[in-house]
Structure formats: C-alpha cells, structure tokens
Coordinates of C-alpha atoms in Angstrom, one line a residue:
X1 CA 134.7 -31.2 0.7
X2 CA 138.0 -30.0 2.7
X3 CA 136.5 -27.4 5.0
X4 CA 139.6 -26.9 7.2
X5 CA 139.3 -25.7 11.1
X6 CA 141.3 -22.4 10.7
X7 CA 143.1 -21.0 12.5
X8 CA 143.8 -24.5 14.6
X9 CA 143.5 -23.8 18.5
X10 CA 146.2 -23.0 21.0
X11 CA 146.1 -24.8 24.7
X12 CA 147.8 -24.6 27.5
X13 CA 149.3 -28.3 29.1
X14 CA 149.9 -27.6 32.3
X15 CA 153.1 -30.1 33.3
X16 CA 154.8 -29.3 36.5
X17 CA 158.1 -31.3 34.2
X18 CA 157.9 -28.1 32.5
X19 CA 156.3 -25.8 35.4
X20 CA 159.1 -26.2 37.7
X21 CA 161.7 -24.6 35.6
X22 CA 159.4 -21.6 34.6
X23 CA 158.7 -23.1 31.2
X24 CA 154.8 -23.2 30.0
X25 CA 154.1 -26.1 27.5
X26 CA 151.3 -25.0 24.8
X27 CA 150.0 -27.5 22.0
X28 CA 148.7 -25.9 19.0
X29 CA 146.2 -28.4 17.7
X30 CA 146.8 -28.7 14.1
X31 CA 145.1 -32.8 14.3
X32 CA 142.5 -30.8 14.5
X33 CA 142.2 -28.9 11.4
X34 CA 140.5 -31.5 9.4
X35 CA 139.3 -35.1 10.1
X36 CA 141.0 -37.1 7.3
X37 CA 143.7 -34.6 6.6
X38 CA 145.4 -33.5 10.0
X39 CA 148.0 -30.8 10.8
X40 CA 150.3 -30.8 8.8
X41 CA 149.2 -32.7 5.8
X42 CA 146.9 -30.3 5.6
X43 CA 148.8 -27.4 5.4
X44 CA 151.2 -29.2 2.8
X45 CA 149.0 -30.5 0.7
X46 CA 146.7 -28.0 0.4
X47 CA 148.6 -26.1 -2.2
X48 CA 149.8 -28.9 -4.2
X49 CA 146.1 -29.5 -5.1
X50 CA 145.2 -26.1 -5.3
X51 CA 145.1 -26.3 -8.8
X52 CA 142.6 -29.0 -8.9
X53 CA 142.8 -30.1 -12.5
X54 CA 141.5 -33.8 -11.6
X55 CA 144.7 -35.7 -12.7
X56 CA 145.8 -38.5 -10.6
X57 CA 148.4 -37.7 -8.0
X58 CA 151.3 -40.2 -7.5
X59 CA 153.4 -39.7 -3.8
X60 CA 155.6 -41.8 -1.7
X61 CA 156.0 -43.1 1.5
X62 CA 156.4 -46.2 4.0
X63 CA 154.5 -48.8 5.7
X64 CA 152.9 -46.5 8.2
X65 CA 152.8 -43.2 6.1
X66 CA 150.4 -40.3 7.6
X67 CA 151.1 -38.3 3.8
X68 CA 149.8 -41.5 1.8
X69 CA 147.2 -41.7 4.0
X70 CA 146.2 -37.9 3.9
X71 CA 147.0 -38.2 0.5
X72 CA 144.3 -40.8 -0.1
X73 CA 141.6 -38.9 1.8
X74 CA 141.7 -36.1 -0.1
X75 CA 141.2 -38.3 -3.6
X76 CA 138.1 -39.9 -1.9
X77 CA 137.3 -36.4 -1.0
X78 CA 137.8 -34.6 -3.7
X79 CA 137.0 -37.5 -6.5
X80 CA 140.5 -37.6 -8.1
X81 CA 142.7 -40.8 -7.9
X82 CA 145.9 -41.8 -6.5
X83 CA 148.6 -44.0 -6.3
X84 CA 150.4 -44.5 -3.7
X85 CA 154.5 -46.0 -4.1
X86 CA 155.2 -47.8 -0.9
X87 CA 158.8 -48.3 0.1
X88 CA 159.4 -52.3 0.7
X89 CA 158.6 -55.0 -1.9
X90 CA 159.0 -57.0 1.0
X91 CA 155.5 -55.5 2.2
X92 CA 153.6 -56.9 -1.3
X93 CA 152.5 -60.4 -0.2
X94 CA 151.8 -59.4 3.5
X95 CA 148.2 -58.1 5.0
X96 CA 148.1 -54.8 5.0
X97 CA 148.6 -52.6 8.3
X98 CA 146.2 -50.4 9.4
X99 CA 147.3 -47.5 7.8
X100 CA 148.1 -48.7 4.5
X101 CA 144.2 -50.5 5.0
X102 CA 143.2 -46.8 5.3
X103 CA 145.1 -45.6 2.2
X104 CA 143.3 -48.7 0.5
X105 CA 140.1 -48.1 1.9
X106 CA 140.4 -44.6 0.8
X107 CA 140.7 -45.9 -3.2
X108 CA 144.7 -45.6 -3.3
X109 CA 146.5 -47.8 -5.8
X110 CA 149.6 -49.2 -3.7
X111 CA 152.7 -49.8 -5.7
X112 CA 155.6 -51.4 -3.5
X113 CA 159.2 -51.0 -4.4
X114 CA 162.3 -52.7 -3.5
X115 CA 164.4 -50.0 -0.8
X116 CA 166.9 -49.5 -3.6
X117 CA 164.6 -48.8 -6.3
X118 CA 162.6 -46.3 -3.8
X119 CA 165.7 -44.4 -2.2
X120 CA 166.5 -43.7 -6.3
X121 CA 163.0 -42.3 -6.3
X122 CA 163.8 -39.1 -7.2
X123 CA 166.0 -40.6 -10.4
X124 CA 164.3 -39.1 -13.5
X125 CA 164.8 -42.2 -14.8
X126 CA 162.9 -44.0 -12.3
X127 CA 160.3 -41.4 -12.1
X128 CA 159.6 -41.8 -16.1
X129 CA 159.4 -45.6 -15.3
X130 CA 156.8 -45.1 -12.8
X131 CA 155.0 -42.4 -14.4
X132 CA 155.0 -44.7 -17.7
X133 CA 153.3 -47.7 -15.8
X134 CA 150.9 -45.8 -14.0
X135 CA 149.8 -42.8 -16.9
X136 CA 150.0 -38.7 -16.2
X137 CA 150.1 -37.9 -12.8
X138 CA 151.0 -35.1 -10.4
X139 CA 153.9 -36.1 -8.7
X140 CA 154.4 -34.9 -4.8
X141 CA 157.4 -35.9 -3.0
X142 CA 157.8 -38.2 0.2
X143 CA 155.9 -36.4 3.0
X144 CA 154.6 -33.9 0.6
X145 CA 157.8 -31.8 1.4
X146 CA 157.9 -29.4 -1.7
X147 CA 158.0 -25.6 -2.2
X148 CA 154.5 -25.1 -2.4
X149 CA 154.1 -26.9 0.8
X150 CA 156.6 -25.0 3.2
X151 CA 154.9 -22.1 1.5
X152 CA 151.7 -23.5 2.9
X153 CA 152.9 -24.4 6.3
X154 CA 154.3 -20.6 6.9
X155 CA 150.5 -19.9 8.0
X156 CA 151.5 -22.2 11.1
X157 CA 154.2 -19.7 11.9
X158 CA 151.8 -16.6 11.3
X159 CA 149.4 -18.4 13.6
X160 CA 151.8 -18.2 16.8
X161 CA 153.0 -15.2 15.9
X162 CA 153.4 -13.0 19.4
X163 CA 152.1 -16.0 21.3
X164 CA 154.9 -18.4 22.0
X165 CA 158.7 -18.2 22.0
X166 CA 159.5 -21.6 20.7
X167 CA 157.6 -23.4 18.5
X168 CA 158.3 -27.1 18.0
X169 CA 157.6 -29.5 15.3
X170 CA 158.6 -33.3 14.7
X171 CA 159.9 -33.8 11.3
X172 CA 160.7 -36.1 8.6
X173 CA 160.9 -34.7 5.2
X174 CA 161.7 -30.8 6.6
X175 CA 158.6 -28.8 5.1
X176 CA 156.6 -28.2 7.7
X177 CA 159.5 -26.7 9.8
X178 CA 161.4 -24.9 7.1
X179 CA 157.4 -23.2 6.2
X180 CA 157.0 -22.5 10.2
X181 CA 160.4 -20.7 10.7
X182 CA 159.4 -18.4 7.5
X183 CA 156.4 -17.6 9.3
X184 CA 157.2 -17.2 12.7
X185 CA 158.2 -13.4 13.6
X186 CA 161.6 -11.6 14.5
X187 CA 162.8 -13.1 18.2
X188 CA 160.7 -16.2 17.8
X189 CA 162.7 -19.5 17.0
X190 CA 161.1 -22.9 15.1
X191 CA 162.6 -26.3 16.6
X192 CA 162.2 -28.9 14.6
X193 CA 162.9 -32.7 16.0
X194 CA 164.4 -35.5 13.7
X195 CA 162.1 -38.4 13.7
X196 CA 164.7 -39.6 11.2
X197 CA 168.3 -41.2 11.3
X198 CA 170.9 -39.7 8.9
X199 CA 171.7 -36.3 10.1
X200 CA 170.0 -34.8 6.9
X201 CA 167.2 -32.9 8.0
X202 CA 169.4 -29.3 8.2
X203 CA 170.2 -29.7 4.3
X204 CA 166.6 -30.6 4.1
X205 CA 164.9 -27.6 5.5
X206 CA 168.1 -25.1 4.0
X207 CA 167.2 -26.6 0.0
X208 CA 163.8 -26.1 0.6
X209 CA 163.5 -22.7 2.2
X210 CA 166.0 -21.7 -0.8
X211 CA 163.6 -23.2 -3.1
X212 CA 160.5 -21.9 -1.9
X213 CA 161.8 -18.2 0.0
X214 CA 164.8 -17.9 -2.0
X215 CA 167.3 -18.3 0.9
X216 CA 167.4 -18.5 4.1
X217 CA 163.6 -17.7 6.4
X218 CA 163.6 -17.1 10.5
X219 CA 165.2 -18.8 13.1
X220 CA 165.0 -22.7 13.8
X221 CA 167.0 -25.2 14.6
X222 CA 167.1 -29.1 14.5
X223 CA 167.1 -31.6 17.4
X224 CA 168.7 -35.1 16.3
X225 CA 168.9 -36.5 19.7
X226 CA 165.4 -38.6 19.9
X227 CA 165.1 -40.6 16.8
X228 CA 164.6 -43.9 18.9
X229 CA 166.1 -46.1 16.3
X230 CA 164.8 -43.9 13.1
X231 CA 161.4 -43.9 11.4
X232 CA 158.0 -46.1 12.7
X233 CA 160.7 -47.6 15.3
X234 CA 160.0 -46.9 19.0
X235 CA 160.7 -48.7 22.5
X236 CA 158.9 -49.3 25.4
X237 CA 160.0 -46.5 27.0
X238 CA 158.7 -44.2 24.9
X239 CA 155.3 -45.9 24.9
X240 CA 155.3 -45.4 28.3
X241 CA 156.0 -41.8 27.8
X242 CA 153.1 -41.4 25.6
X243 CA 150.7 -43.3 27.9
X244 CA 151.9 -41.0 30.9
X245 CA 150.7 -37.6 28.7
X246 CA 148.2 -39.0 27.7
X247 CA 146.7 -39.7 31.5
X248 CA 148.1 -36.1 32.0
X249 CA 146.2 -34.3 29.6
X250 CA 143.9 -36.5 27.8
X251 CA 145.3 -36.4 24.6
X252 CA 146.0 -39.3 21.9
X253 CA 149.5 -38.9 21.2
X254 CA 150.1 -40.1 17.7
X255 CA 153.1 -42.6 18.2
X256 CA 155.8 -41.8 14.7
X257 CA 156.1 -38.3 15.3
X258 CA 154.0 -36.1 18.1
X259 CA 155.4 -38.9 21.3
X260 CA 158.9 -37.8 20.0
X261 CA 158.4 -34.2 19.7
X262 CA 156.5 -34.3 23.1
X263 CA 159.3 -36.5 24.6
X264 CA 162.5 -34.2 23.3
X265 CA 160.6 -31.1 24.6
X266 CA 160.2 -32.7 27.9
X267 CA 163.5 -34.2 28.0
X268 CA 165.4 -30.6 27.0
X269 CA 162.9 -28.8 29.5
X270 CA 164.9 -30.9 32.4
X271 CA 168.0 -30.2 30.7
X272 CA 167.5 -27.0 31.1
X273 CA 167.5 -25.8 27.7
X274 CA 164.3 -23.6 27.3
X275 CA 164.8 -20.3 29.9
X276 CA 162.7 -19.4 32.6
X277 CA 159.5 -17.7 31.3
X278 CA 159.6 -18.8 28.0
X279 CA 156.3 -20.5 26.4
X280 CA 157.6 -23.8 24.4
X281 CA 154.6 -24.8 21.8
X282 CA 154.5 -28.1 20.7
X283 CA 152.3 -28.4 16.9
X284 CA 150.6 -31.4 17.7
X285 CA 150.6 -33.1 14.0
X286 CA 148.4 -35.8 13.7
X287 CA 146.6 -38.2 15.8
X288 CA 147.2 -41.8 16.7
X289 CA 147.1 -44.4 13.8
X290 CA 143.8 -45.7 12.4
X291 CA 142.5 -48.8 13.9
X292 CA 141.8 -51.7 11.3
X293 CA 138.9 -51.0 9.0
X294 CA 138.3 -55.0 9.2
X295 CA 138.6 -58.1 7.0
X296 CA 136.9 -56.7 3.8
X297 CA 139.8 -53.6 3.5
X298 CA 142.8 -55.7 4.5
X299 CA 144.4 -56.6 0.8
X300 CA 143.7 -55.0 -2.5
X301 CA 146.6 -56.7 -3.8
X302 CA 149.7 -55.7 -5.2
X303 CA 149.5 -52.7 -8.0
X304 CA 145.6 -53.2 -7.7
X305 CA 143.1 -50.7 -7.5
X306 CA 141.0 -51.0 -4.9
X307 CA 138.2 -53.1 -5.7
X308 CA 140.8 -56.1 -6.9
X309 CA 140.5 -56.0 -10.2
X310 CA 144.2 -55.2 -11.7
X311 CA 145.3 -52.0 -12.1
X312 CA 144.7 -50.8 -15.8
X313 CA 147.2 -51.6 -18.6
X314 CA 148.4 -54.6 -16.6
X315 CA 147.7 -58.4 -15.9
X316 CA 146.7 -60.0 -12.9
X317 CA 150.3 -61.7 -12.8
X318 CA 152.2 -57.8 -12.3
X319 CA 153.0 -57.6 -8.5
X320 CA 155.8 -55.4 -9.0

C-alpha cells in the first residue's frame, strides 16, 4: 500500500558557506515521504493513479530514471503493470544498471528506443505505434510532468508556506517546480535548477502551469548555470561536493539531481545572491541510486517481461 509520510519534515543544515552571509539552509525531506516512491515522484504520481482503474501504465525515461523506477514500485505495489520506454537502443544488449535492475526487479517491461525515435515520443503517431505493440495503457509523460502532477506537487508549496523564503528544487521535466510556485504564498519565490541542457525548462514550467492553473502561478525562477554536462553526467568535482555534505550533515545526496541543487544553492549563497536573513530551502528529492539487486535481476531482456519469457503478442526474436 502507498502510505505516504505527510507532511515531509523540515531541518535545519547548519553550513557556515551559507551562515556567514546570513543565509540559513533548510532541507525539506521529501526522500522521505515513501520508501519506493520518494519526493517528488510521489507527489507527481500520486494523482495520475488516483483513478486506479488497474490498466497498465506506459512512461518514459533514460538509463538512470528515478520516475521509471517510482513508476515501477508503485505497479508492484499496487498490483497493476507497467512498461517502461527507455531512451537508447544502444542500452538493449548491455546488463542492466542498477536502476533499470530496480525497474526490472519491480516487474517493469523495458522497451528501448533509438534517441530519434524517443525525442518523437510525444508524435501521435509514435504513441499509437507503441500503444499498439504493447495493448491499452495509461500513458504518463517523461518524469511524470503532466497537469495532474504540478497540481499534485502544489502541496509542496502549501507545506513551506510562512516557513522559508526561497524554496529550491532541481528539475528535469518542470512539474515539480511549476506545482511548488502555485503553492507557495505571496512574497515567497520557487527556484528551480536545470539538471538539463537546452535552455527549455522556462517554456516547460510556463506550458504546464497554463495547463494545469490556467496561466501563470507564484513567483519562481530557473537557474541554468549547473547542469555539469546535462542529464546522469557529472564530474569529479561535483562528487567531491557531494561527499563533503554528506560528512557535513549525514545525508545521502542522491547524485542526478539533489548534488546539483545543493551545489547551485551553495555556489549562489557565495555569490551573494540570496540576502542576509533569508531561509533558502532545498526539497531534497530522492535518495542515492539503488545498489545492484545482484546477478538473478540483471537482464530480463529486451521487450520481456520480467520473468524472461517474451512479452505477450511477440516472439522471442523482437528486441526492438
């Protein structure tokens, strides 16, 4: 059952980086809402399954996806089944990574597509090829970003409402910000930090707050600066960033998303963009990635279901 840890908690990190320019660094704990289904995913994905009608759910994502892997979690958990469309064909024949083991582990069908084939993912021809092979599904976008989630994640905002002055999120897809700004109060601002390359996070957030609010919701902002060569791609110094806070303040900092956000907010506390006095809160949004569930979860196979046999309605020969 998903039994969620509501409202998540709020800490103080003290951090003399931040201290010494007046600035008090919170972390609101969203990885800890839920064991399989952390921060954010949560609070996206909740309402996309609200309905519960048992169909299978069919989403998107890459190699080291935290949505495919919530995603998968709450089919094991809640006994409906999914498939997940993995962004690299190159990725078939390989053993999987840890967190795709997870998705796998979890009962997720993994489907990888060539880049080309996935950036044309939202192609309604494309979408009625994959939704032919694969049956009737639900269908939630990359990341889970949709209207019904940034509707979701405006509970984050309602949570630090009156209790920080900026709160901070990283972002790929834009939901969980463009939902937190809606549900932040007057005079509090939402800053959301681009774990992404491109420069298209601001459309992002603006399409879907017009989608889901109708227009325009609060006051945030987007930070492009500390991508570190885009998505799943960091450098040693940011590892040795992450190490450092965690030493600091004993907490597992989640690598893809929470060392950037946690990195920006430090660097931009030195550049003095945050005024003295103000309370910066970081939404912590996952935890690090899963560790190897071992030899017997490491390969389903290509477009298999879990236990090897070939997915239904095709022979053992269809890897694509």
């Amino acid at each position: 059952m998903l039994r969620p840890r509501l409202p998540s908690p709020l800490v103080e990190a003290a951090d003399e980086r931040f201290g010494r320019h007046g600035v008090t660094l919170l972390l609101k704990r969203d990885d800890l809402i839920h064991p399989d289904l952390p921060g954010n995913k949560w609070r996206k994905l909740a309402p996309n399954l609200a309905d519960g009608d048992g169909r299978p759910v069919m989403t998107f994502g890459g190699a080291y996806s935290n949505h495919l892997r919530a995603t998968a979690a709450a089919g094991r958990l809640l006994g409906f089944a999914t498939i997940g469309v993995v962004r690299g064909d190159e990725l078939a024949d390989r053993p999987l990574n840890p967190s795709l083991a997870r998705c796998a582990a979890d009962g997720m069908r993994l489907h990888f597509v060539d880049r080309g084939t996935y950036r044309a993912k939202d192609d309604p021809r494309v979408l009625a090829g994959l939704l032919d092979r694969f049956g009737d599904a639900r269908v939630i976008p990359e990341g889970g970003s949709n209207a019904r989630a940034a509707q979701g994640c405006t509970e984050l905002g309602r949570e630090l409402r009156g209790r920080t002055g900026i709160a901070a999120v990283a972002c790929g897809t834009g939901g969980t910000l463009a939902g937190l700004a809606a549900g932040l109060a007057p005079g509090q601002r939402a800053l959301g930090v681009a774990v992404l390359r491109g420069g298209f996070l601001a459309d992002a957030v603006r399409d879907l707050q017009r989608e889901a609010f109708g227009g325009p919701a609060g006051n945030w902002s987007v930070e492009d600066r500390f991508a570190f060569g885009g998505y799943a791609r960091t450098t040693p110094e940011l590892h040795a960033f992450a190490e450092d806070f965690e030493d600091r303040h004993g907490l597992p900092v989640e690598r893809i998303y929470v060392a950037k956000l946690l990195y920006a907010l430090t660097a931009l506390a030195g550049e003095g963009a945050f005024a003295p006095g103000t309370r910066v809160t970081a939404v912590i949004t996952g935890r690090p990635e899963p560790a190897a569930e071992g030899p017997g979860a490491a390969r389903p196979g290509p477009d298999r279901a879990p236990s090897g046999r070939p997915a239904p309605g095709h022979s053992a020969s269809d890897s694509r």
